[in-house]
Each structure stands twice: as structure tokens, then as C-alpha cells.
mmCIF file of C-alpha atoms in Angstrom:
data_model
loop_
_atom_site.group_PDB
_atom_site.id
_atom_site.type_symbol
_atom_site.label_atom_id
_atom_site.label_comp_id
_atom_site.label_asym_id
_atom_site.label_seq_id
_atom_site.Cartn_x
_atom_site.Cartn_y
_atom_site.Cartn_z
ATOM 1 C CA MET K 44 7.001 -29.576 8.619
ATOM 2 C CA LYS K 45 3.590 -30.185 10.600
ATOM 3 C CA THR K 46 4.768 -27.450 14.109
ATOM 4 C CA THR K 47 5.709 -25.121 11.181
ATOM 5 C CA PHE K 48 2.207 -25.945 9.821
ATOM 6 C CA THR K 49 0.620 -25.405 12.561
ATOM 7 C CA ARG K 50 2.400 -22.007 13.175
ATOM 8 C CA LEU K 51 1.094 -20.750 10.344
ATOM 9 C CA PHE K 52 -3.035 -20.841 10.982
ATOM 10 C CA PHE K 53 -2.646 -20.210 14.458
ATOM 11 C CA PRO K 54 0.068 -17.825 14.446
ATOM 12 C CA LEU K 55 -3.047 -15.802 16.921
ATOM 13 C CA VAL K 56 -3.258 -18.661 19.273
ATOM 14 C CA THR K 57 0.347 -18.534 19.554
ATOM 15 C CA LEU K 58 1.303 -15.345 19.117
ATOM 16 C CA ALA K 59 -1.664 -13.524 21.879
ATOM 17 C CA ALA K 60 -0.315 -16.358 24.351
ATOM 18 C CA ALA K 61 3.242 -15.422 24.529
ATOM 19 C CA ALA K 62 1.831 -11.351 24.314
ATOM 20 C CA SER K 63 0.293 -12.238 27.397
ATOM 21 C CA VAL K 64 2.810 -13.814 29.103
ATOM 22 C CA THR K 65 5.353 -10.656 27.967
ATOM 23 C CA TRP K 66 2.762 -8.269 29.250
ATOM 24 C CA ALA K 67 2.798 -9.935 32.313
ATOM 25 C CA ALA K 68 6.313 -9.115 32.650
ATOM 26 C CA ASP K 69 7.176 -6.133 31.996
ATOM 27 C CA VAL K 70 4.395 -3.836 32.854
ATOM 28 C CA PRO K 71 5.592 -0.212 31.157
ATOM 29 C CA ALA K 72 6.635 1.989 33.645
ATOM 30 C CA LEU K 73 3.985 5.153 33.519
ATOM 31 C CA GLY K 74 5.188 8.668 35.279
ATOM 32 C CA PRO K 75 3.609 9.604 38.538
ATOM 33 C CA ASP K 76 1.756 11.541 35.943
ATOM 34 C CA GLY K 77 -0.674 8.264 34.998
ATOM 35 C CA PHE K 78 1.643 8.828 31.253
ATOM 36 C CA SER K 79 3.912 6.656 29.837
ATOM 37 C CA LEU K 80 7.971 7.937 30.845
ATOM 38 C CA PRO K 81 9.163 9.853 27.216
ATOM 39 C CA MET K 82 12.515 9.125 26.303
ATOM 40 C CA SER K 83 13.246 12.161 25.926
ATOM 41 C CA ASP K 84 10.356 16.326 26.014
ATOM 42 C CA SER K 85 12.145 18.902 23.955
ATOM 43 C CA GLY K 86 9.257 20.428 23.213
ATOM 44 C CA VAL K 87 8.219 16.892 21.572
ATOM 45 C CA PRO K 88 7.655 14.249 23.790
ATOM 46 C CA THR K 89 9.287 11.547 22.143
ATOM 47 C CA TYR K 90 8.006 6.954 22.985
ATOM 48 C CA LEU K 91 10.486 4.627 22.317
ATOM 49 C CA ILE K 92 9.576 1.866 20.713
ATOM 50 C CA GLU K 93 11.203 -0.742 20.633
ATOM 51 C CA MET K 94 10.229 -4.422 18.396
ATOM 52 C CA LYS K 95 12.251 -7.415 19.149
ATOM 53 C CA ASP K 96 10.971 -9.983 16.488
ATOM 54 C CA GLY K 97 7.869 -9.638 16.467
ATOM 55 C CA GLN K 98 7.586 -8.939 20.219
ATOM 56 C CA LEU K 99 6.345 -4.667 21.264
ATOM 57 C CA ILE K 100 8.466 -3.505 23.991
ATOM 58 C CA PRO K 101 6.749 -1.821 25.738
ATOM 59 C CA PRO K 102 3.326 -3.305 25.135
ATOM 60 C CA GLN K 103 1.516 -0.671 26.047
ATOM 61 C CA LEU K 104 1.664 2.865 25.544
ATOM 62 C CA VAL K 105 0.162 5.669 27.671
ATOM 63 C CA VAL K 106 0.119 9.476 26.213
ATOM 64 C CA PRO K 107 -1.742 12.895 25.896
ATOM 65 C CA ALA K 108 -4.150 12.974 24.055
ATOM 66 C CA LYS K 109 -4.177 16.007 21.580
ATOM 67 C CA THR K 110 -1.015 16.569 21.995
ATOM 68 C CA ARG K 111 1.894 16.241 18.955
ATOM 69 C CA PHE K 112 4.071 13.374 19.791
ATOM 70 C CA ARG K 113 6.933 11.369 18.651
ATOM 71 C CA ILE K 114 7.483 7.563 18.303
ATOM 72 C CA VAL K 115 10.820 5.976 17.891
ATOM 73 C CA ALA K 116 10.823 2.664 16.838
ATOM 74 C CA ARG K 117 14.519 0.315 16.602
ATOM 75 C CA ASN K 118 14.616 -2.700 16.252
ATOM 76 C CA ILE K 119 16.704 -4.927 18.211
ATOM 77 C CA GLY K 120 15.433 -8.167 17.172
ATOM 78 C CA SER K 121 16.861 -10.906 15.053
ATOM 79 C CA LYS K 122 14.590 -10.558 12.055
ATOM 80 C CA PRO K 123 13.535 -7.361 9.756
ATOM 81 C CA ALA K 124 10.341 -5.537 11.581
ATOM 82 C CA GLU K 125 7.354 -3.178 9.865
ATOM 83 C CA PHE K 126 6.409 -1.092 12.411
ATOM 84 C CA GLU K 127 2.586 -0.094 11.420
ATOM 85 C CA SER K 128 -0.324 1.341 12.352
ATOM 86 C CA ASN K 129 -2.987 2.585 10.331
ATOM 87 C CA GLN K 130 -5.002 4.151 13.269
ATOM 88 C CA LEU K 131 -2.067 6.401 14.197
ATOM 89 C CA ARG K 132 -0.745 7.033 10.112
ATOM 90 C CA LEU K 133 2.712 5.060 10.441
ATOM 91 C CA GLU K 134 4.304 2.513 8.622
ATOM 92 C CA LYS K 135 7.783 2.826 8.322
ATOM 93 C CA VAL K 136 10.620 -0.730 7.649
ATOM 94 C CA LEU K 137 12.865 -1.356 10.428
ATOM 95 C CA PHE K 138 16.342 -4.096 9.371
ATOM 96 C CA MET K 139 17.788 -5.197 12.089
ATOM 97 C CA GLY K 140 19.457 -1.906 14.502
ATOM 98 C CA ALA K 141 17.711 0.332 12.361
ATOM 99 C CA GLU K 142 15.537 3.234 13.979
ATOM 100 C CA ALA K 143 13.175 5.834 12.574
ATOM 101 C CA TYR K 144 11.451 8.546 14.042
ATOM 102 C CA MET K 145 7.965 9.407 13.465
ATOM 103 C CA ASN K 146 5.454 12.219 13.871
ATOM 104 C CA VAL K 147 1.394 11.651 15.258
ATOM 105 C CA THR K 148 -1.109 13.941 14.956
ATOM 106 C CA PRO K 149 -3.016 14.730 18.142
ATOM 107 C CA LEU K 150 -4.651 12.737 19.256
ATOM 108 C CA ASP K 151 -8.454 11.882 20.554
ATOM 109 C CA ALA K 152 -9.014 10.379 22.997
ATOM 110 C CA GLY K 153 -9.024 6.684 22.619
ATOM 111 C CA SER K 154 -7.526 3.638 21.876
ATOM 112 C CA TYR K 155 -5.081 2.813 19.494
ATOM 113 C CA ASP K 156 -3.102 -0.355 17.987
ATOM 114 C CA TYR K 157 0.343 -0.903 16.703
ATOM 115 C CA PHE K 158 2.407 -3.510 15.110
ATOM 116 C CA ASP K 159 4.803 -5.494 13.460
ATOM 117 C CA GLU K 160 3.551 -6.010 9.912
ATOM 118 C CA PHE K 161 6.769 -8.820 9.375
ATOM 119 C CA SER K 162 4.590 -10.472 12.532
ATOM 120 C CA PRO K 163 1.367 -10.357 12.825
ATOM 121 C CA GLY K 164 -1.045 -11.306 15.857
ATOM 122 C CA VAL K 165 1.006 -9.270 17.972
ATOM 123 C CA ASP K 166 -0.450 -5.544 18.705
ATOM 124 C CA GLY K 167 0.744 -3.038 20.914
ATOM 125 C CA LYS K 168 -2.459 -0.898 22.305
ATOM 126 C CA LEU K 169 -1.538 2.953 22.843
ATOM 127 C CA ILE K 170 -3.759 4.884 24.969
ATOM 128 C CA ALA K 171 -5.021 8.429 24.409
ATOM 129 C CA LYS K 172 -6.381 10.346 27.651
ATOM 130 C CA PRO K 173 -6.693 14.007 28.705
ATOM 131 C CA ARG K 174 -4.335 15.281 30.449
ATOM 132 C CA SER K 175 -5.995 15.681 34.070
ATOM 133 C CA MET G 47 8.820 -19.884 7.581
ATOM 134 C CA GLY G 48 5.062 -18.822 8.224
ATOM 135 C CA GLN G 49 6.034 -15.464 8.340
ATOM 136 C CA ILE G 50 8.376 -15.463 4.938
ATOM 137 C CA ILE G 51 5.024 -17.168 3.054
ATOM 138 C CA PHE G 52 2.848 -14.517 4.977
ATOM 139 C CA VAL G 53 4.658 -11.128 4.055
ATOM 140 C CA VAL G 54 5.731 -12.725 0.076
ATOM 141 C CA ALA G 55 2.014 -13.685 -0.132
ATOM 142 C CA ARG G 56 1.103 -10.162 1.301
ATOM 143 C CA GLU G 57 3.190 -7.541 -0.516
ATOM 144 C CA SER G 58 2.662 -8.995 -3.724
ATOM 145 C CA ILE G 59 -1.382 -8.691 -3.534
ATOM 146 C CA GLU G 60 -1.056 -4.376 -4.544
ATOM 147 C CA ALA G 61 1.234 -5.206 -7.491
ATOM 148 C CA LEU G 62 -0.392 -9.064 -8.787
ATOM 149 C CA LEU G 63 -3.247 -6.878 -8.197
ATOM 150 C CA ILE G 64 -2.448 -3.802 -11.357
ATOM 151 C CA ILE G 65 -0.837 -6.074 -13.078
ATOM 152 C CA GLY G 66 -3.187 -9.255 -12.942
ATOM 153 C CA ILE G 67 -6.298 -6.482 -14.395
ATOM 154 C CA LEU G 68 -3.884 -4.596 -17.150
ATOM 155 C CA PHE G 69 -2.976 -8.709 -18.673
ATOM 156 C CA ALA G 70 -6.447 -9.789 -19.036
ATOM 157 C CA TRP G 71 -6.961 -6.422 -20.638
ATOM 158 C CA MET G 72 -3.679 -6.851 -23.171
ATOM 159 C CA SER G 73 -5.162 -10.922 -23.276
ATOM 160 C CA SER G 74 -8.590 -9.646 -24.940
ATOM 161 C CA ARG G 75 -8.227 -6.974 -26.923
ATOM 162 C CA GLU G 76 -7.196 -6.807 -31.018
ATOM 163 C CA GLY G 77 -3.882 -5.326 -30.848
ATOM 164 C CA ALA G 78 -2.351 -4.907 -27.493
ATOM 165 C CA GLU G 79 -0.932 -8.558 -27.682
ATOM 166 C CA LYS G 80 1.952 -5.855 -27.803
ATOM 167 C CA GLY G 81 1.560 -3.969 -24.907
ATOM 168 C CA LYS G 82 2.088 -7.608 -22.625
ATOM 169 C CA HIS G 83 6.444 -6.528 -23.597
ATOM 170 C CA TRP G 84 6.209 -3.045 -21.839
ATOM 171 C CA ILE G 85 4.444 -5.278 -18.634
ATOM 172 C CA TYR G 86 6.957 -7.095 -18.117
ATOM 173 C CA ALA G 87 9.073 -4.837 -18.863
ATOM 174 C CA GLY G 88 7.965 -3.184 -16.449
ATOM 175 C CA VAL G 89 8.202 -5.731 -13.759
ATOM 176 C CA LEU G 90 11.945 -6.382 -14.676
ATOM 177 C CA ALA G 91 12.091 -2.704 -13.998
ATOM 178 C CA GLY G 92 10.014 -2.843 -10.847
ATOM 179 C CA LEU G 93 12.318 -6.156 -9.202
ATOM 180 C CA GLY G 94 15.550 -3.523 -9.855
ATOM 181 C CA LEU G 95 14.411 -0.666 -8.445
ATOM 182 C CA ALA G 96 13.151 -2.584 -5.977
ATOM 183 C CA THR G 97 17.058 -3.846 -5.012
ATOM 184 C CA LEU G 98 17.654 -0.089 -4.644
ATOM 185 C CA LEU G 99 15.249 0.671 -2.722
ATOM 186 C CA ALA G 100 16.521 -2.954 -0.325
ATOM 187 C CA LEU G 101 19.683 -1.347 -0.677
ATOM 188 C CA THR G 102 19.009 1.979 1.230
ATOM 189 C CA LEU G 103 16.976 0.793 3.918
ATOM 190 C CA VAL G 104 19.369 -2.256 4.571
ATOM 191 C CA GLY G 105 21.899 1.088 4.870
ATOM 192 C CA VAL G 106 24.065 -0.286 2.120
ATOM 193 C CA THR G 107 23.783 2.763 0.127
ATOM 194 C CA HIS G 108 22.708 6.312 1.321
ATOM 195 C CA PHE G 109 22.060 8.089 -2.700
ATOM 196 C CA LEU G 110 17.943 8.536 -1.199
ATOM 197 C CA GLY G 111 18.738 10.374 2.846
ATOM 198 C CA GLY G 112 15.797 10.538 5.450
ATOM 199 C CA GLU G 113 13.715 13.464 3.934
ATOM 200 C CA ALA G 114 14.653 12.905 0.866
ATOM 201 C CA ARG G 115 13.501 9.089 0.757
ATOM 202 C CA SER G 116 10.139 10.694 2.209
ATOM 203 C CA TRP G 117 9.717 12.287 -1.025
ATOM 204 C CA PHE G 118 10.840 10.357 -3.119
ATOM 205 C CA GLU G 119 7.741 7.981 -1.351
ATOM 206 C CA ILE G 120 4.766 10.447 -1.890
ATOM 207 C CA GLY G 121 5.901 10.650 -5.409
ATOM 208 C CA MET G 122 5.926 7.539 -6.130
ATOM 209 C CA LEU G 123 2.769 6.845 -3.952
ATOM 210 C CA THR G 124 1.400 9.938 -5.992
ATOM 211 C CA LEU G 125 2.792 9.044 -9.907
ATOM 212 C CA ALA G 126 1.018 5.877 -9.159
ATOM 213 C CA SER G 127 -2.407 6.653 -7.926
ATOM 214 C CA THR G 128 -2.994 9.299 -11.008
ATOM 215 C CA LEU G 129 -1.223 6.386 -13.267
ATOM 216 C CA ILE G 130 -3.820 3.864 -11.939
ATOM 217 C CA VAL G 131 -7.032 6.699 -12.842
ATOM 218 C CA GLN G 132 -5.641 7.352 -16.509
ATOM 219 C CA MET G 133 -5.074 3.299 -17.062
ATOM 220 C CA VAL G 134 -8.614 3.664 -16.260
ATOM 221 C CA MET G 135 -10.279 6.239 -18.378
ATOM 222 C CA TRP G 136 -8.152 4.918 -21.233
ATOM 223 C CA MET G 137 -10.012 0.842 -21.443
ATOM 224 C CA ARG G 138 -13.143 2.933 -20.813
ATOM 225 C CA SER G 139 -12.426 4.872 -24.328
ATOM 226 C CA HIS G 140 -11.271 1.580 -25.878
ATOM 227 C CA GLY G 141 -13.932 -0.584 -26.503
ATOM 228 C CA ARG G 142 -12.848 -4.164 -27.795
ATOM 229 C CA THR G 143 -10.551 -3.333 -30.188
ATOM 230 C CA LEU G 144 -7.119 -0.952 -29.951
ATOM 231 C CA LYS G 145 -6.305 -2.646 -34.410
ATOM 232 C CA LYS G 146 -8.137 0.223 -35.474
ATOM 233 C CA GLU G 147 -6.729 2.587 -33.563
ATOM 234 C CA MET G 148 -3.194 1.983 -34.406
ATOM 235 C CA GLU G 149 -4.536 2.477 -38.183
ATOM 236 C CA ASN G 150 -4.033 6.259 -37.716
ATOM 237 C CA ARG G 151 -0.744 7.749 -36.665
ATOM 238 C CA LEU G 152 -1.884 10.423 -33.711
ATOM 239 C CA ASP G 153 -3.138 7.394 -31.580
ATOM 240 C CA ARG G 154 -0.561 4.911 -32.661
ATOM 241 C CA ASP G 155 1.627 8.235 -30.743
ATOM 242 C CA LEU G 156 -0.976 8.604 -28.048
ATOM 243 C CA SER G 157 -1.160 3.800 -27.667
ATOM 244 C CA ALA G 158 3.204 4.644 -27.294
ATOM 245 C CA ALA G 159 2.260 7.169 -24.142
ATOM 246 C CA ASN G 160 0.047 4.944 -23.022
ATOM 247 C CA TRP G 161 2.598 1.522 -22.686
ATOM 248 C CA TRP G 162 5.166 4.087 -21.294
ATOM 249 C CA GLY G 163 2.669 4.528 -18.315
ATOM 250 C CA VAL G 164 1.216 0.868 -18.174
ATOM 251 C CA PHE G 165 5.499 0.730 -17.170
ATOM 252 C CA PHE G 166 6.103 3.072 -15.429
ATOM 253 C CA LEU G 167 2.786 1.814 -12.839
ATOM 254 C CA VAL G 168 3.792 -1.782 -12.874
ATOM 255 C CA THR G 169 7.155 -0.762 -12.634
ATOM 256 C CA ILE G 170 6.337 1.404 -9.368
ATOM 257 C CA ALA G 171 4.192 -1.701 -8.182
ATOM 258 C CA VAL G 172 6.755 -4.123 -8.247
ATOM 259 C CA GLY G 173 9.109 -1.894 -6.508
ATOM 260 C CA ARG G 174 7.182 -0.026 -4.085
ATOM 261 C CA GLU G 175 6.419 -2.919 -2.321
ATOM 262 C CA GLY G 176 8.869 -5.311 -3.888
ATOM 263 C CA SER G 177 12.108 -3.593 -1.512
ATOM 264 C CA GLU G 178 9.654 -4.054 2.155
ATOM 265 C CA THR G 179 9.653 -7.558 1.140
ATOM 266 C CA ALA G 180 13.750 -7.766 -0.366
ATOM 267 C CA MET G 181 15.017 -6.086 2.719
ATOM 268 C CA PHE G 182 12.960 -9.371 4.835
ATOM 269 C CA LEU G 183 13.887 -11.890 3.573
ATOM 270 C CA TYR G 184 17.295 -10.592 2.976
ATOM 271 C CA GLY G 185 17.310 -9.913 6.445
ATOM 272 C CA SER G 186 15.478 -13.410 6.903
ATOM 273 C CA PHE G 187 18.349 -15.003 5.043
ATOM 274 C CA LEU G 188 21.032 -13.963 6.444
ATOM 275 C CA GLN G 189 20.031 -16.462 9.761
ATOM 276 C CA LEU G 190 19.939 -19.226 8.035
ATOM 277 C CA ALA G 191 21.957 -21.675 8.480
ATOM 278 C CA THR G 192 21.870 -25.192 7.542
ATOM 279 C CA TRP G 193 20.570 -26.478 4.653
ATOM 280 C CA ALA G 194 17.521 -27.671 6.101
ATOM 281 C CA SER G 195 16.987 -23.989 7.351
ATOM 282 C CA TYR G 196 18.284 -22.467 3.325
ATOM 283 C CA ALA G 197 15.466 -25.239 1.449
ATOM 284 C CA SER G 198 12.243 -23.990 4.525
ATOM 285 C CA PHE G 199 12.777 -20.753 3.264
ATOM 286 C CA PHE G 200 13.005 -20.709 -0.138
ATOM 287 C CA GLY G 201 9.811 -23.578 0.008
ATOM 288 C CA ALA G 202 8.120 -20.739 2.332
ATOM 289 C CA VAL G 203 8.766 -17.260 -0.861
ATOM 290 C CA ALA G 204 7.712 -20.351 -3.643
ATOM 291 C CA ILE G 205 4.684 -20.958 -1.587
ATOM 292 C CA GLY G 206 3.705 -17.485 -0.631
ATOM 293 C CA LEU G 207 4.791 -16.080 -3.986
ATOM 294 C CA ALA G 208 1.820 -18.987 -5.101
ATOM 295 C CA ILE G 209 -0.675 -17.810 -3.103
ATOM 296 C CA ALA G 210 -0.422 -14.251 -4.522
ATOM 297 C CA MET G 211 -0.862 -16.138 -7.917
ATOM 298 C CA VAL G 212 -3.663 -17.392 -7.198
ATOM 299 C CA LEU G 213 -5.614 -13.525 -7.640
ATOM 300 C CA PHE G 214 -3.773 -13.276 -11.129
ATOM 301 C CA TYR G 215 -4.700 -16.229 -12.010
ATOM 302 C CA LEU G 216 -8.970 -15.701 -10.801
ATOM 303 C CA LEU G 217 -8.903 -12.573 -12.862
ATOM 304 C CA GLN G 218 -7.630 -14.434 -16.071
ATOM 305 C CA LEU G 219 -10.121 -16.415 -15.450
ATOM 306 C CA GLY G 220 -12.752 -14.077 -14.311
ATOM 307 C CA ASN G 221 -11.723 -12.206 -17.906
ATOM 308 C CA ARG G 222 -12.453 -15.604 -19.235
ATOM 309 C CA PHE G 223 -15.729 -16.125 -18.329
ATOM 310 C CA ILE G 224 -16.985 -13.010 -17.349
ATOM 311 C CA SER G 225 -18.111 -10.309 -20.647
ATOM 312 C CA TRP G 226 -15.843 -7.849 -20.134
ATOM 313 C CA LYS G 227 -18.672 -4.730 -19.662
ATOM 314 C CA TRP G 228 -18.815 -7.112 -16.017
ATOM 315 C CA PHE G 229 -15.182 -7.924 -16.073
ATOM 316 C CA PHE G 230 -14.369 -4.209 -16.408
ATOM 317 C CA ARG G 231 -17.239 -2.259 -14.500
ATOM 318 C CA ILE G 232 -15.559 -5.669 -11.505
ATOM 319 C CA THR G 233 -11.991 -4.553 -12.076
ATOM 320 C CA GLU G 234 -12.229 -0.543 -12.877
ATOM 321 C CA ILE G 235 -13.835 -0.208 -9.225
ATOM 322 C CA MET G 236 -10.481 -1.797 -7.959
ATOM 323 C CA LEU G 237 -8.445 -0.350 -9.298
ATOM 324 C CA LEU G 238 -10.107 3.317 -8.638
ATOM 325 C CA PHE G 239 -9.919 2.386 -4.916
ATOM 326 C CA LEU G 240 -6.384 1.128 -5.275
ATOM 327 C CA GLY G 241 -5.830 4.674 -6.367
ATOM 328 C CA ALA G 242 -7.712 5.718 -3.932
ATOM 329 C CA SER G 243 -5.626 4.250 -1.612
ATOM 330 C CA LEU G 244 -2.813 4.651 -2.361
ATOM 331 C CA PHE G 245 -2.975 8.656 -2.720
ATOM 332 C CA LEU G 246 -4.485 8.784 0.646
ATOM 333 C CA THR G 247 -0.845 6.978 2.183
ATOM 334 C CA ALA G 248 0.763 10.235 0.576
ATOM 335 C CA SER G 249 -1.665 12.180 2.210
ATOM 336 C CA GLU G 250 -0.854 10.906 5.040
ATOM 337 C CA LYS G 251 2.593 10.710 4.854
ATOM 338 C CA LEU G 252 2.486 14.213 3.712
ATOM 339 C CA LEU G 253 0.973 15.316 7.795
ATOM 340 C CA ASN G 254 2.422 12.628 9.532
ATOM 341 C CA GLY G 255 6.340 14.302 7.766
ATOM 342 C CA TYR G 256 6.333 18.326 6.245
ATOM 343 C CA LEU G 257 3.503 19.675 7.642
ATOM 344 C CA SER G 258 3.572 17.977 11.321
ATOM 345 C CA ASN G 259 4.742 21.717 12.408
ATOM 346 C CA VAL G 260 1.877 22.965 10.640
ATOM 347 C CA ASP G 261 -1.404 23.762 12.007
ATOM 348 C CA LEU G 262 -3.878 23.033 11.006
ATOM 349 C CA PRO G 263 -7.152 23.705 11.890
ATOM 350 C CA ALA G 264 -8.452 20.757 14.609
ATOM 351 C CA TRP G 265 -11.170 19.214 12.980
ATOM 352 C CA PHE G 266 -8.028 17.730 10.705
ATOM 353 C CA TYR G 267 -6.821 15.989 13.344
ATOM 354 C CA SER G 268 -10.213 14.859 14.941
ATOM 355 C CA SER G 269 -11.786 10.803 14.618
ATOM 356 C CA VAL G 270 -14.999 11.495 12.271
ATOM 357 C CA TRP G 271 -15.950 7.212 13.650
ATOM 358 C CA ASN G 272 -14.583 5.020 15.096
ATOM 359 C CA THR G 273 -14.852 0.645 13.568
ATOM 360 C CA SER G 274 -11.825 -0.607 15.275
ATOM 361 C CA HIS G 275 -14.146 -3.142 17.438
ATOM 362 C CA ILE G 276 -16.053 -4.178 14.019
ATOM 363 C CA LEU G 277 -12.745 -4.783 12.246
ATOM 364 C CA SER G 278 -9.459 -3.100 13.239
ATOM 365 C CA GLU G 279 -6.513 -2.551 10.725
ATOM 366 C CA SER G 280 -4.297 -5.717 12.278
ATOM 367 C CA SER G 281 -6.697 -7.835 11.390
ATOM 368 C CA LEU G 282 -5.505 -9.904 8.713
ATOM 369 C CA ILE G 283 -9.111 -8.711 6.472
ATOM 370 C CA GLY G 284 -8.051 -5.298 7.725
ATOM 371 C CA ASP G 285 -5.044 -4.933 6.760
ATOM 372 C CA LEU G 286 -6.190 -6.071 3.426
ATOM 373 C CA LEU G 287 -8.482 -3.554 2.951
ATOM 374 C CA ALA G 288 -6.785 -0.353 4.200
ATOM 375 C CA SER G 289 -4.394 -0.698 1.398
ATOM 376 C CA LEU G 290 -6.163 -2.026 -1.149
ATOM 377 C CA PHE G 291 -10.254 -0.007 -0.308
ATOM 378 C CA ALA G 292 -8.122 2.908 1.592
ATOM 379 C CA TYR G 293 -10.053 1.138 4.748
ATOM 380 C CA ARG G 294 -9.582 3.161 7.996
ATOM 381 C CA SER G 295 -11.325 2.627 10.691
ATOM 382 C CA ARG G 296 -10.330 5.891 12.601
ATOM 383 C CA PRO G 297 -10.955 8.329 10.286
ATOM 384 C CA ILE G 298 -9.510 11.561 11.608
ATOM 385 C CA GLY G 299 -11.190 15.192 9.307
ATOM 386 C CA TRP G 300 -8.186 14.887 6.923
ATOM 387 C CA ASP G 301 -9.077 11.349 5.671
ATOM 388 C CA LEU G 302 -12.135 12.126 3.879
ATOM 389 C CA VAL G 303 -10.761 15.633 2.915
ATOM 390 C CA THR G 304 -7.955 14.135 1.528
ATOM 391 C CA VAL G 305 -10.819 10.738 -0.337
ATOM 392 C CA ALA G 306 -13.345 12.863 -1.087
ATOM 393 C CA VAL G 307 -11.237 14.865 -3.847
ATOM 394 C CA PHE G 308 -9.683 11.889 -5.033
ATOM 395 C CA ALA G 309 -13.022 11.304 -5.510
ATOM 396 C CA LEU G 310 -14.723 14.245 -6.609
ATOM 397 C CA VAL G 311 -11.265 14.592 -9.134
ATOM 398 C CA VAL G 312 -11.777 11.361 -10.493
ATOM 399 C CA TRP G 313 -15.395 11.809 -11.061
ATOM 400 C CA ARG G 314 -15.393 15.103 -12.799
ATOM 401 C CA LEU G 315 -12.725 13.273 -15.044
ATOM 402 C CA LEU G 316 -14.788 10.000 -16.482
ATOM 403 C CA ALA G 317 -17.888 12.829 -16.873
ATOM 404 C CA TRP G 318 -15.638 14.812 -19.030
ATOM 405 C CA GLN G 319 -14.348 12.491 -20.906
ATOM 406 C CA SER G 320 -17.868 10.207 -21.628
ATOM 407 C CA THR G 321 -19.689 14.039 -23.336
ATOM 408 C CA ARG G 322 -15.981 14.480 -24.643
ATOM 409 C CA GLN G 323 -16.715 11.125 -26.095
ATOM 410 C CA ALA G 324 -19.437 12.057 -27.465
ATOM 411 C CA GLN G 325 -19.194 14.958 -28.664
ATOM 412 C CA GLN G 326 -15.567 13.537 -31.313
ATOM 413 C CA THR G 327 -18.226 10.586 -31.951
ATOM 414 C CA ARG G 328 -20.882 12.952 -33.344
ATOM 415 C CA PRO G 329 -18.934 15.432 -36.259
ATOM 416 C CA GLN G 330 -16.263 12.551 -37.285
ATOM 417 C CA THR G 331 -20.093 11.128 -37.672
ATOM 418 C CA GLN G 332 -20.984 13.763 -39.851
ATOM 419 C CA ALA G 333 -17.487 14.381 -41.994
ATOM 420 C CA ALA G 334 -18.027 10.981 -42.836
ATOM 421 C CA ALA G 335 -22.028 11.505 -44.390
ATOM 422 C CA ASN G 336 -19.955 14.266 -46.225
ATOM 423 C CA PRO G 337 -16.671 14.549 -47.442
ATOM 424 C CA GLY G 338 -16.481 16.504 -49.382
ATOM 425 C CA GLY G 339 -17.890 19.559 -47.192
#
């Protein structure tokens, strides 16, 4: 009871610590142009974000600004997840094993966050930067 | 366990805000007691809807395909936001009692129509967020193995619901201790913001879904301001403000247009309602004073 209590009141601390560990473990692969590698690029670049029990993989995506793209959120964890980003205007509930395609409108350069609403505390970061 | 408490409490708040305000309204109105039955019925229907929608999320049934589901969500959100505005107008038009109106057959029919409005609003409010909770709980339930884990699961659900119910009781208390005028002024604003928020979510789904192949002018997609460093929606408070008050830390042109359209329509409707009421009371008093003519 005591440990769950602590986890309830300090989710930020514990989860942020966990996130910084995973951050170091898998630094997202960037292509030679400095952008994240899309999983497919047939017309609209499509980026994969996997969700595993509160963990966001990758924790950071670099995408071109002012360009439409798509995000595929896939839940590979053992619990349901909700991919959410108010800043990107996306929200999708995912059962275990489920995945969803979402369109993102052209973004201004800057950084945006995304998270799992069912496991709050860990933020993923999406960086939109102009193509040089 | 903490996660279950959080999700249950978080996902119930929106529905309990709507139910709490309607319930408080009906408690303080003579002749409106009957409306509570419509709320209960709406909650039950909402739980049914939530279960049905949760089944499609889990993948047991596929009665709604991906595209149909999206339209269904947009439809539900728009309908809920319309019903909220209608409910506010209805509350505005009735003062301390419904009893007098009930004696008039025409008004009785009007009230019956409003009870259906109450019913559908509650059904959607419970069903929409409830489906996500139901799916989440079902998924977590599948992971349970030991007696202790079952106990902690149901304990957590109960605590989560209890936390959300605090809002419901605060609304009932507020109704009792604050004068109706002030209670309504505050809750009316909360309801209208919630309506705006639901409408905004619907329009964003439209923009990312069906309008994703349409090229709108660039300013529609550009951020107008950015307050994410002050309050981001990924924080608990930011998240609640986003769903209850349509807060956006980086609104784009499209968001502002949507909210402006909503605000304009509501403002015109409320203005039209008050002038119409003023006109209606005048001829009636004249007719009463002069029954023969």
C-alpha cells in the first residue's frame, strides 16, 4: 500500500527518472539530413511511435516543419495506452497490440510534446525544424 | 494501482460535471424532480454505450469501421456541445419553478422534449469517456493474477470514482449554499466552456481526418501563440483545462476560428432568447389585463 501511495504522489519523479534512463539507452536514430527516419515515405512521411507500458519509443522525433506527415502509434505494452497530444491535436486510445494512423497538419518550427494519457509523467518530444 | 485511480478519476470528471450541474438544477426546482429519472436513465444508457464502444476498441466487434468511427466521434462531440447550449438556454428560461409551465400542455410537450435532451446529453457524456475507462479497466483486469491484485484493482477503481464524486458533491453543496443566481452564473460559464471544448475537439478531428487532404490557407495551420512553457497540456492541470475549458497552449488559426464561431453563435442565440422572452411577456400581460380584446 505504501509503495503504491508513493507512486501515486511522485509519479513525475519516478517516471521521469525511468525516462531519462531509457533516453540514454536508445537515442533515436537520425538520418544524414538530421531528421528522424520515417518508417515509410510514400508521398506522406510516416513515423512510428511505439508505446510500452508508459514508455515512449522513440522519446524524440525530428520532423520537417511546414510539411504534412503521419504518425503511427502502436501499443506494444501489456496494458492499454492512450496516445495524446493536444499540441498536435491528436488523441487515440489503443488496446494491447492495437495501432492507429494519425494525420498531422503542417507544423510551425518548434517543439511539441506527446504522451500516454494512461501513464502520465513521461513526455515525448517532437521537434519540427525547417529543411535546410 | 495509482494509474487506475488516476485514469478513473480523470475520465469521469467531464461526465460528473454535466450530471452534477443538471442534478443540482433539478433538486432546486419544483416540478423538475421527474427530470432526475431521465438522468438515471441517461447514466444507464451511457454505461451501455460505453460497453459497446469499448468492445469496438478492444476489437471484439467491428460494427464501426475506422472511418465510420471517426464520423461517429465527431457526431457525438457536436451533438453533446449542441445539447449543452440548449440546456443552458432552457435553464435560463426557467426561473425558480417549472410547476406553472407544467400546467400548460404546450409547455409540457416542450419539457418532454427537454427531458430527452437531458437523457441524450448524459448518455453521451457517460458513454464517450466511459468507453475509454472501460477499455482501460478491461485491459488492466486481464493482467490480474493474485487475490491481492484483484483486491487492489477494485479498491483503486472505487477510490478513483470517489475522487471524481467529490466534484459532484461540491456542485450539490454549492447549489445549497450559494444563491441560485450565482450558482447558475458560475455553472453556466463552466457548461459553455465545456461545450466549446467539445466543439473544438470535434473540429480538430475533422481537420486531421477528412480535411487532411485539403490545403487550407497556411495561417489555419500556424500557431498563433505559445504558452507551453507556462502551462503544457501534458501536465495534469493543463490536461484538465484542455478538456474542460478548451485550453490550448499552442492554438493554430483553425482552433481560434472554431472557438470564435462557437462563441459568436452562442452569444447571438442567448441575445435572441432574451429579446424574445421580453417580447413574449409583454403581450401576455396586456392580454391578461384586457381579456375581452
